[in-house]
């Protein structure tokens, strides 16, 4: 196998690598949207927990870690390939990442949290929401608490009782003021 030459200089490579995000990544936002659609409410990146977890479902004592397949070397995934250059550096880095992941998971479990790992490739699948629902024990239309809806009024959807609708849909706080015309 022929090793390809690095086409970027050090400054350009550093700039490119600095643009990889650790928070608010596309897979993380996808998982957050699916959880929110299912009715779950959560906290993000709690610094008081080991490893600053991506998503914290406090009510369910559950933590969701969204791992990138490349950076965390997802077994059997096509995105978890070894770069062709500097393989000794990358293998050591991936080894440190997996050791850190195991340490963080063990620390969170010791604190009484249930830890779920969602891989980047799984976040792209259309069955993500059903997978999250089954893992978290989600019944359809129920996210742990009964659904509370405001009652609808006969004069319109969720109309406020203390402000009747006006003819133009604008509630005035004062009567219309007369404007002097100057022709007296």
mmCIF file with all atom_site columns, C-alpha atoms in Angstrom:
data_model
loop_
_atom_site.group_PDB
_atom_site.id
_atom_site.type_symbol
_atom_site.label_atom_id
_atom_site.label_alt_id
_atom_site.label_comp_id
_atom_site.label_asym_id
_atom_site.label_entity_id
_atom_site.label_seq_id
_atom_site.pdbx_PDB_ins_code
_atom_site.Cartn_x
_atom_site.Cartn_y
_atom_site.Cartn_z
_atom_site.occupancy
_atom_site.B_iso_or_equiv
_atom_site.pdbx_formal_charge
_atom_site.auth_seq_id
_atom_site.auth_comp_id
_atom_site.auth_asym_id
_atom_site.auth_atom_id
_atom_site.pdbx_PDB_model_num
ATOM 1   C CA . UNK A 1 1   ? 0.000   0.000  0.000  1.00 0.00 ? 1   UNK A CA 1
ATOM 2   C CA . UNK A 1 2   ? 1.349   3.397  -0.941 1.00 0.00 ? 2   UNK A CA 1
ATOM 3   C CA . UNK A 1 3   ? 1.374   6.118  1.704  1.00 0.00 ? 3   UNK A CA 1
ATOM 4   C CA . UNK A 1 4   ? -0.084  9.373  0.440  1.00 0.00 ? 4   UNK A CA 1
ATOM 5   C CA . UNK A 1 5   ? 1.830   12.570 1.007  1.00 0.00 ? 5   UNK A CA 1
ATOM 6   C CA . UNK A 1 6   ? 0.439   15.143 3.409  1.00 0.00 ? 6   UNK A CA 1
ATOM 7   C CA . UNK A 1 7   ? -0.782  17.962 1.170  1.00 0.00 ? 7   UNK A CA 1
ATOM 8   C CA . UNK A 1 8   ? -1.288  20.528 3.948  1.00 0.00 ? 8   UNK A CA 1
ATOM 9   C CA . UNK A 1 9   ? 1.415   22.389 5.781  1.00 0.00 ? 9   UNK A CA 1
ATOM 10  C CA . UNK A 1 10  ? 1.468   22.395 9.597  1.00 0.00 ? 10  UNK A CA 1
ATOM 11  C CA . UNK A 1 11  ? -0.397  25.697 10.016 1.00 0.00 ? 11  UNK A CA 1
ATOM 12  C CA . UNK A 1 12  ? -3.204  24.684 7.643  1.00 0.00 ? 12  UNK A CA 1
ATOM 13  C CA . UNK A 1 13  ? -3.495  21.255 9.276  1.00 0.00 ? 13  UNK A CA 1
ATOM 14  C CA . UNK A 1 14  ? -3.637  22.830 12.752 1.00 0.00 ? 14  UNK A CA 1
ATOM 15  C CA . UNK A 1 15  ? -6.356  25.255 11.625 1.00 0.00 ? 15  UNK A CA 1
ATOM 16  C CA . UNK A 1 16  ? -8.398  22.429 10.106 1.00 0.00 ? 16  UNK A CA 1
ATOM 17  C CA . UNK A 1 17  ? -8.088  20.203 13.201 1.00 0.00 ? 17  UNK A CA 1
ATOM 18  C CA . UNK A 1 18  ? -9.033  23.095 15.509 1.00 0.00 ? 18  UNK A CA 1
ATOM 19  C CA . UNK A 1 19  ? -12.405 23.347 13.778 1.00 0.00 ? 19  UNK A CA 1
ATOM 20  C CA . UNK A 1 20  ? -13.556 19.942 15.038 1.00 0.00 ? 20  UNK A CA 1
ATOM 21  C CA . UNK A 1 21  ? -16.073 20.603 17.757 1.00 0.00 ? 21  UNK A CA 1
ATOM 22  C CA . UNK A 1 22  ? -16.425 18.841 21.076 1.00 0.00 ? 22  UNK A CA 1
ATOM 23  C CA . UNK A 1 23  ? -19.881 20.267 21.849 1.00 0.00 ? 23  UNK A CA 1
ATOM 24  C CA . UNK A 1 24  ? -23.000 20.765 19.744 1.00 0.00 ? 24  UNK A CA 1
ATOM 25  C CA . UNK A 1 25  ? -21.885 18.369 17.036 1.00 0.00 ? 25  UNK A CA 1
ATOM 26  C CA . UNK A 1 26  ? -24.320 17.277 14.346 1.00 0.00 ? 26  UNK A CA 1
ATOM 27  C CA . UNK A 1 27  ? -24.875 13.775 15.852 1.00 0.00 ? 27  UNK A CA 1
ATOM 28  C CA . UNK A 1 28  ? -25.377 15.294 19.306 1.00 0.00 ? 28  UNK A CA 1
ATOM 29  C CA . UNK A 1 29  ? -27.978 17.747 18.035 1.00 0.00 ? 29  UNK A CA 1
ATOM 30  C CA . UNK A 1 30  ? -29.746 14.908 16.199 1.00 0.00 ? 30  UNK A CA 1
ATOM 31  C CA . UNK A 1 31  ? -29.977 12.895 19.430 1.00 0.00 ? 31  UNK A CA 1
ATOM 32  C CA . UNK A 1 32  ? -31.163 15.961 21.364 1.00 0.00 ? 32  UNK A CA 1
ATOM 33  C CA . UNK A 1 33  ? -33.917 16.641 18.833 1.00 0.00 ? 33  UNK A CA 1
ATOM 34  C CA . UNK A 1 34  ? -35.102 13.032 18.975 1.00 0.00 ? 34  UNK A CA 1
ATOM 35  C CA . UNK A 1 35  ? -35.190 13.124 22.789 1.00 0.00 ? 35  UNK A CA 1
ATOM 36  C CA . UNK A 1 36  ? -37.062 16.413 22.791 1.00 0.00 ? 36  UNK A CA 1
ATOM 37  C CA . UNK A 1 37  ? -39.611 15.055 20.284 1.00 0.00 ? 37  UNK A CA 1
ATOM 38  C CA . UNK A 1 38  ? -40.196 12.116 22.628 1.00 0.00 ? 38  UNK A CA 1
ATOM 39  C CA . UNK A 1 39  ? -40.944 14.541 25.443 1.00 0.00 ? 39  UNK A CA 1
ATOM 40  C CA . UNK A 1 40  ? -37.727 14.235 27.435 1.00 0.00 ? 40  UNK A CA 1
ATOM 41  C CA . UNK A 1 41  ? -36.156 17.296 29.024 1.00 0.00 ? 41  UNK A CA 1
ATOM 42  C CA . UNK A 1 42  ? -32.453 17.278 29.767 1.00 0.00 ? 42  UNK A CA 1
ATOM 43  C CA . UNK A 1 43  ? -29.369 19.265 30.669 1.00 0.00 ? 43  UNK A CA 1
ATOM 44  C CA . UNK A 1 44  ? -26.282 19.639 28.510 1.00 0.00 ? 44  UNK A CA 1
ATOM 45  C CA . UNK A 1 45  ? -22.595 19.328 29.377 1.00 0.00 ? 45  UNK A CA 1
ATOM 46  C CA . UNK A 1 46  ? -22.838 19.355 33.176 1.00 0.00 ? 46  UNK A CA 1
ATOM 47  C CA . UNK A 1 47  ? -19.393 20.260 34.421 1.00 0.00 ? 47  UNK A CA 1
ATOM 48  C CA . UNK A 1 48  ? -20.009 18.865 37.901 1.00 0.00 ? 48  UNK A CA 1
ATOM 49  C CA . UNK A 1 49  ? -20.104 15.305 36.509 1.00 0.00 ? 49  UNK A CA 1
ATOM 50  C CA . UNK A 1 50  ? -17.048 13.316 35.390 1.00 0.00 ? 50  UNK A CA 1
ATOM 51  C CA . UNK A 1 51  ? -16.240 13.840 31.723 1.00 0.00 ? 51  UNK A CA 1
ATOM 52  C CA . UNK A 1 52  ? -18.797 16.636 31.211 1.00 0.00 ? 52  UNK A CA 1
ATOM 53  C CA . UNK A 1 53  ? -21.439 14.330 29.669 1.00 0.00 ? 53  UNK A CA 1
ATOM 54  C CA . UNK A 1 54  ? -23.201 15.388 26.481 1.00 0.00 ? 54  UNK A CA 1
ATOM 55  C CA . UNK A 1 55  ? -26.796 14.849 27.653 1.00 0.00 ? 55  UNK A CA 1
ATOM 56  C CA . UNK A 1 56  ? -28.023 14.398 31.238 1.00 0.00 ? 56  UNK A CA 1
ATOM 57  C CA . UNK A 1 57  ? -31.538 13.123 31.942 1.00 0.00 ? 57  UNK A CA 1
ATOM 58  C CA . UNK A 1 58  ? -31.595 13.893 35.653 1.00 0.00 ? 58  UNK A CA 1
ATOM 59  C CA . UNK A 1 59  ? -35.101 12.617 36.325 1.00 0.00 ? 59  UNK A CA 1
ATOM 60  C CA . UNK A 1 60  ? -34.192 9.226  34.848 1.00 0.00 ? 60  UNK A CA 1
ATOM 61  C CA . UNK A 1 61  ? -30.636 9.115  36.323 1.00 0.00 ? 61  UNK A CA 1
ATOM 62  C CA . UNK A 1 62  ? -29.408 8.517  32.779 1.00 0.00 ? 62  UNK A CA 1
ATOM 63  C CA . UNK A 1 63  ? -26.488 10.007 30.893 1.00 0.00 ? 63  UNK A CA 1
ATOM 64  C CA . UNK A 1 64  ? -26.144 9.854  27.120 1.00 0.00 ? 64  UNK A CA 1
ATOM 65  C CA . UNK A 1 65  ? -22.692 10.107 25.586 1.00 0.00 ? 65  UNK A CA 1
ATOM 66  C CA . UNK A 1 66  ? -22.646 10.784 21.847 1.00 0.00 ? 66  UNK A CA 1
ATOM 67  C CA . UNK A 1 67  ? -19.391 9.389  20.463 1.00 0.00 ? 67  UNK A CA 1
ATOM 68  C CA . UNK A 1 68  ? -17.887 10.110 17.082 1.00 0.00 ? 68  UNK A CA 1
ATOM 69  C CA . UNK A 1 69  ? -17.027 6.863  15.316 1.00 0.00 ? 69  UNK A CA 1
ATOM 70  C CA . UNK A 1 70  ? -13.605 8.110  14.210 1.00 0.00 ? 70  UNK A CA 1
ATOM 71  C CA . UNK A 1 71  ? -12.437 9.688  17.464 1.00 0.00 ? 71  UNK A CA 1
ATOM 72  C CA . UNK A 1 72  ? -13.668 6.867  19.700 1.00 0.00 ? 72  UNK A CA 1
ATOM 73  C CA . UNK A 1 73  ? -12.969 4.041  17.202 1.00 0.00 ? 73  UNK A CA 1
ATOM 74  C CA . UNK A 1 74  ? -16.361 2.354  16.924 1.00 0.00 ? 74  UNK A CA 1
ATOM 75  C CA . UNK A 1 75  ? -15.735 -1.361 16.320 1.00 0.00 ? 75  UNK A CA 1
ATOM 76  C CA . UNK A 1 76  ? -16.928 -2.524 12.913 1.00 0.00 ? 76  UNK A CA 1
ATOM 77  C CA . UNK A 1 77  ? -17.841 0.943  11.663 1.00 0.00 ? 77  UNK A CA 1
ATOM 78  C CA . UNK A 1 78  ? -16.537 2.151  8.310  1.00 0.00 ? 78  UNK A CA 1
ATOM 79  C CA . UNK A 1 79  ? -15.929 5.627  9.797  1.00 0.00 ? 79  UNK A CA 1
ATOM 80  C CA . UNK A 1 80  ? -13.488 4.232  12.372 1.00 0.00 ? 80  UNK A CA 1
ATOM 81  C CA . UNK A 1 81  ? -10.552 3.865  10.032 1.00 0.00 ? 81  UNK A CA 1
ATOM 82  C CA . UNK A 1 82  ? -6.940  4.461  10.926 1.00 0.00 ? 82  UNK A CA 1
ATOM 83  C CA . UNK A 1 83  ? -5.297  7.408  9.145  1.00 0.00 ? 83  UNK A CA 1
ATOM 84  C CA . UNK A 1 84  ? -2.555  6.373  6.743  1.00 0.00 ? 84  UNK A CA 1
ATOM 85  C CA . UNK A 1 85  ? 0.024   8.826  8.047  1.00 0.00 ? 85  UNK A CA 1
ATOM 86  C CA . UNK A 1 86  ? 1.535   8.908  11.547 1.00 0.00 ? 86  UNK A CA 1
ATOM 87  C CA . UNK A 1 87  ? -0.128  5.650  12.556 1.00 0.00 ? 87  UNK A CA 1
ATOM 88  C CA . UNK A 1 88  ? 1.904   5.370  15.765 1.00 0.00 ? 88  UNK A CA 1
ATOM 89  C CA . UNK A 1 89  ? 0.580   8.761  16.926 1.00 0.00 ? 89  UNK A CA 1
ATOM 90  C CA . UNK A 1 90  ? -3.029  7.954  16.022 1.00 0.00 ? 90  UNK A CA 1
ATOM 91  C CA . UNK A 1 91  ? -3.053  4.478  17.571 1.00 0.00 ? 91  UNK A CA 1
ATOM 92  C CA . UNK A 1 92  ? -1.736  5.927  20.855 1.00 0.00 ? 92  UNK A CA 1
ATOM 93  C CA . UNK A 1 93  ? -4.325  8.720  20.707 1.00 0.00 ? 93  UNK A CA 1
ATOM 94  C CA . UNK A 1 94  ? -7.205  6.327  20.057 1.00 0.00 ? 94  UNK A CA 1
ATOM 95  C CA . UNK A 1 95  ? -5.979  4.100  22.891 1.00 0.00 ? 95  UNK A CA 1
ATOM 96  C CA . UNK A 1 96  ? -5.984  7.095  25.288 1.00 0.00 ? 96  UNK A CA 1
ATOM 97  C CA . UNK A 1 97  ? -9.485  8.046  24.125 1.00 0.00 ? 97  UNK A CA 1
ATOM 98  C CA . UNK A 1 98  ? -10.858 4.544  24.787 1.00 0.00 ? 98  UNK A CA 1
ATOM 99  C CA . UNK A 1 99  ? -9.160  4.401  28.206 1.00 0.00 ? 99  UNK A CA 1
ATOM 100 C CA . UNK A 1 100 ? -10.613 7.804  29.104 1.00 0.00 ? 100 UNK A CA 1
ATOM 101 C CA . UNK A 1 101 ? -14.084 6.667  27.938 1.00 0.00 ? 101 UNK A CA 1
ATOM 102 C CA . UNK A 1 102 ? -13.893 3.556  30.148 1.00 0.00 ? 102 UNK A CA 1
ATOM 103 C CA . UNK A 1 103 ? -12.720 5.610  33.134 1.00 0.00 ? 103 UNK A CA 1
ATOM 104 C CA . UNK A 1 104 ? -15.525 8.177  32.724 1.00 0.00 ? 104 UNK A CA 1
ATOM 105 C CA . UNK A 1 105 ? -18.174 5.462  32.299 1.00 0.00 ? 105 UNK A CA 1
ATOM 106 C CA . UNK A 1 106 ? -16.950 3.679  35.428 1.00 0.00 ? 106 UNK A CA 1
ATOM 107 C CA . UNK A 1 107 ? -16.962 6.924  37.438 1.00 0.00 ? 107 UNK A CA 1
ATOM 108 C CA . UNK A 1 108 ? -20.499 7.819  36.325 1.00 0.00 ? 108 UNK A CA 1
ATOM 109 C CA . UNK A 1 109 ? -21.748 4.303  37.065 1.00 0.00 ? 109 UNK A CA 1
ATOM 110 C CA . UNK A 1 110 ? -20.171 4.471  40.527 1.00 0.00 ? 110 UNK A CA 1
ATOM 111 C CA . UNK A 1 111 ? -22.130 7.671  41.155 1.00 0.00 ? 111 UNK A CA 1
ATOM 112 C CA . UNK A 1 112 ? -25.373 5.841  40.342 1.00 0.00 ? 112 UNK A CA 1
ATOM 113 C CA . UNK A 1 113 ? -25.918 7.013  36.764 1.00 0.00 ? 113 UNK A CA 1
ATOM 114 C CA . UNK A 1 114 ? -26.970 4.772  33.902 1.00 0.00 ? 114 UNK A CA 1
ATOM 115 C CA . UNK A 1 115 ? -24.708 5.479  30.920 1.00 0.00 ? 115 UNK A CA 1
ATOM 116 C CA . UNK A 1 116 ? -25.860 5.083  27.317 1.00 0.00 ? 116 UNK A CA 1
ATOM 117 C CA . UNK A 1 117 ? -23.478 5.496  24.389 1.00 0.00 ? 117 UNK A CA 1
ATOM 118 C CA . UNK A 1 118 ? -24.934 6.593  21.072 1.00 0.00 ? 118 UNK A CA 1
ATOM 119 C CA . UNK A 1 119 ? -22.514 6.299  18.170 1.00 0.00 ? 119 UNK A CA 1
ATOM 120 C CA . UNK A 1 120 ? -22.359 8.823  15.351 1.00 0.00 ? 120 UNK A CA 1
ATOM 121 C CA . UNK A 1 121 ? -23.390 6.208  12.768 1.00 0.00 ? 121 UNK A CA 1
ATOM 122 C CA . UNK A 1 122 ? -26.404 5.202  14.910 1.00 0.00 ? 122 UNK A CA 1
ATOM 123 C CA . UNK A 1 123 ? -27.490 8.838  15.214 1.00 0.00 ? 123 UNK A CA 1
ATOM 124 C CA . UNK A 1 124 ? -27.845 8.990  11.409 1.00 0.00 ? 124 UNK A CA 1
ATOM 125 C CA . UNK A 1 125 ? -30.248 6.035  11.284 1.00 0.00 ? 125 UNK A CA 1
ATOM 126 C CA . UNK A 1 126 ? -33.978 6.752  10.949 1.00 0.00 ? 126 UNK A CA 1
ATOM 127 C CA . UNK A 1 127 ? -34.829 4.396  13.830 1.00 0.00 ? 127 UNK A CA 1
ATOM 128 C CA . UNK A 1 128 ? -32.920 6.543  16.362 1.00 0.00 ? 128 UNK A CA 1
ATOM 129 C CA . UNK A 1 129 ? -36.085 7.778  18.092 1.00 0.00 ? 129 UNK A CA 1
ATOM 130 C CA . UNK A 1 130 ? -37.549 4.289  18.482 1.00 0.00 ? 130 UNK A CA 1
ATOM 131 C CA . UNK A 1 131 ? -34.196 3.024  19.789 1.00 0.00 ? 131 UNK A CA 1
ATOM 132 C CA . UNK A 1 132 ? -34.043 5.832  22.373 1.00 0.00 ? 132 UNK A CA 1
ATOM 133 C CA . UNK A 1 133 ? -37.664 5.218  23.341 1.00 0.00 ? 133 UNK A CA 1
ATOM 134 C CA . UNK A 1 134 ? -37.081 1.512  23.919 1.00 0.00 ? 134 UNK A CA 1
ATOM 135 C CA . UNK A 1 135 ? -33.844 2.026  25.850 1.00 0.00 ? 135 UNK A CA 1
ATOM 136 C CA . UNK A 1 136 ? -35.297 4.751  28.044 1.00 0.00 ? 136 UNK A CA 1
ATOM 137 C CA . UNK A 1 137 ? -38.590 2.927  28.618 1.00 0.00 ? 137 UNK A CA 1
ATOM 138 C CA . UNK A 1 138 ? -40.721 5.447  26.794 1.00 0.00 ? 138 UNK A CA 1
ATOM 139 C CA . UNK A 1 139 ? -44.379 4.631  26.357 1.00 0.00 ? 139 UNK A CA 1
ATOM 140 C CA . UNK A 1 140 ? -46.071 6.431  23.454 1.00 0.00 ? 140 UNK A CA 1
ATOM 141 C CA . UNK A 1 141 ? -47.322 9.824  24.626 1.00 0.00 ? 141 UNK A CA 1
ATOM 142 C CA . UNK A 1 142 ? -45.626 9.478  28.006 1.00 0.00 ? 142 UNK A CA 1
ATOM 143 C CA . UNK A 1 143 ? -42.146 10.630 29.029 1.00 0.00 ? 143 UNK A CA 1
ATOM 144 C CA . UNK A 1 144 ? -42.292 9.881  32.727 1.00 0.00 ? 144 UNK A CA 1
ATOM 145 C CA . UNK A 1 145 ? -44.889 12.483 33.695 1.00 0.00 ? 145 UNK A CA 1
ATOM 146 C CA . UNK A 1 146 ? -48.544 12.828 32.747 1.00 0.00 ? 146 UNK A CA 1
ATOM 147 C CA . UNK A 1 147 ? -49.178 15.195 29.896 1.00 0.00 ? 147 UNK A CA 1
ATOM 148 C CA . UNK A 1 148 ? -50.734 18.472 31.015 1.00 0.00 ? 148 UNK A CA 1
ATOM 149 C CA . UNK A 1 149 ? -52.527 20.595 28.444 1.00 0.00 ? 149 UNK A CA 1
ATOM 150 C CA . UNK A 1 150 ? -54.167 23.939 28.962 1.00 0.00 ? 150 UNK A CA 1
ATOM 151 C CA . UNK A 1 151 ? -57.927 23.714 28.438 1.00 0.00 ? 151 UNK A CA 1
ATOM 152 C CA . UNK A 1 152 ? -59.236 25.101 25.195 1.00 0.00 ? 152 UNK A CA 1
ATOM 153 C CA . UNK A 1 153 ? -61.850 27.818 25.303 1.00 0.00 ? 153 UNK A CA 1
ATOM 154 C CA . UNK A 1 154 ? -64.923 27.829 23.095 1.00 0.00 ? 154 UNK A CA 1
ATOM 155 C CA . UNK A 1 155 ? -63.987 31.227 21.586 1.00 0.00 ? 155 UNK A CA 1
ATOM 156 C CA . UNK A 1 156 ? -60.648 30.027 20.229 1.00 0.00 ? 156 UNK A CA 1
ATOM 157 C CA . UNK A 1 157 ? -57.575 27.913 20.861 1.00 0.00 ? 157 UNK A CA 1
ATOM 158 C CA . UNK A 1 158 ? -55.922 28.839 24.121 1.00 0.00 ? 158 UNK A CA 1
ATOM 159 C CA . UNK A 1 159 ? -57.401 32.319 24.255 1.00 0.00 ? 159 UNK A CA 1
ATOM 160 C CA . UNK A 1 160 ? -56.463 34.173 27.406 1.00 0.00 ? 160 UNK A CA 1
ATOM 161 C CA . UNK A 1 161 ? -59.455 34.729 29.694 1.00 0.00 ? 161 UNK A CA 1
ATOM 162 C CA . UNK A 1 162 ? -58.603 38.268 30.844 1.00 0.00 ? 162 UNK A CA 1
ATOM 163 C CA . UNK A 1 163 ? -58.176 39.831 27.381 1.00 0.00 ? 163 UNK A CA 1
ATOM 164 C CA . UNK A 1 164 ? -61.068 39.410 24.999 1.00 0.00 ? 164 UNK A CA 1
ATOM 165 C CA . UNK A 1 165 ? -60.104 39.609 21.355 1.00 0.00 ? 165 UNK A CA 1
ATOM 166 C CA . UNK A 1 166 ? -60.585 43.004 19.739 1.00 0.00 ? 166 UNK A CA 1
ATOM 167 C CA . UNK A 1 167 ? -61.946 43.722 16.317 1.00 0.00 ? 167 UNK A CA 1
ATOM 168 C CA . UNK A 1 168 ? -58.464 44.177 14.834 1.00 0.00 ? 168 UNK A CA 1
ATOM 169 C CA . UNK A 1 169 ? -56.742 41.644 17.065 1.00 0.00 ? 169 UNK A CA 1
ATOM 170 C CA . UNK A 1 170 ? -54.837 44.370 18.952 1.00 0.00 ? 170 UNK A CA 1
ATOM 171 C CA . UNK A 1 171 ? -55.445 45.078 22.622 1.00 0.00 ? 171 UNK A CA 1
ATOM 172 C CA . UNK A 1 172 ? -55.107 48.784 23.332 1.00 0.00 ? 172 UNK A CA 1
ATOM 173 C CA . UNK A 1 173 ? -53.939 49.944 26.720 1.00 0.00 ? 173 UNK A CA 1
ATOM 174 C CA . UNK A 1 174 ? -55.555 53.393 26.288 1.00 0.00 ? 174 UNK A CA 1
ATOM 175 C CA . UNK A 1 175 ? -58.375 54.840 24.235 1.00 0.00 ? 175 UNK A CA 1
ATOM 176 C CA . UNK A 1 176 ? -57.485 56.348 20.894 1.00 0.00 ? 176 UNK A CA 1
ATOM 177 C CA . UNK A 1 177 ? -56.049 59.787 21.402 1.00 0.00 ? 177 UNK A CA 1
ATOM 178 C CA . UNK A 1 178 ? -57.214 62.610 19.252 1.00 0.00 ? 178 UNK A CA 1
ATOM 179 C CA . UNK A 1 179 ? -54.529 64.258 17.213 1.00 0.00 ? 179 UNK A CA 1
ATOM 180 C CA . UNK A 1 180 ? -54.759 68.057 16.909 1.00 0.00 ? 180 UNK A CA 1
ATOM 181 C CA . UNK A 1 181 ? -55.073 69.119 13.306 1.00 0.00 ? 181 UNK A CA 1
ATOM 182 C CA . UNK A 1 182 ? -53.815 72.705 13.609 1.00 0.00 ? 182 UNK A CA 1
ATOM 183 C CA . UNK A 1 183 ? -56.872 74.156 11.757 1.00 0.00 ? 183 UNK A CA 1
ATOM 184 C CA . UNK A 1 184 ? -58.683 75.858 14.633 1.00 0.00 ? 184 UNK A CA 1
#
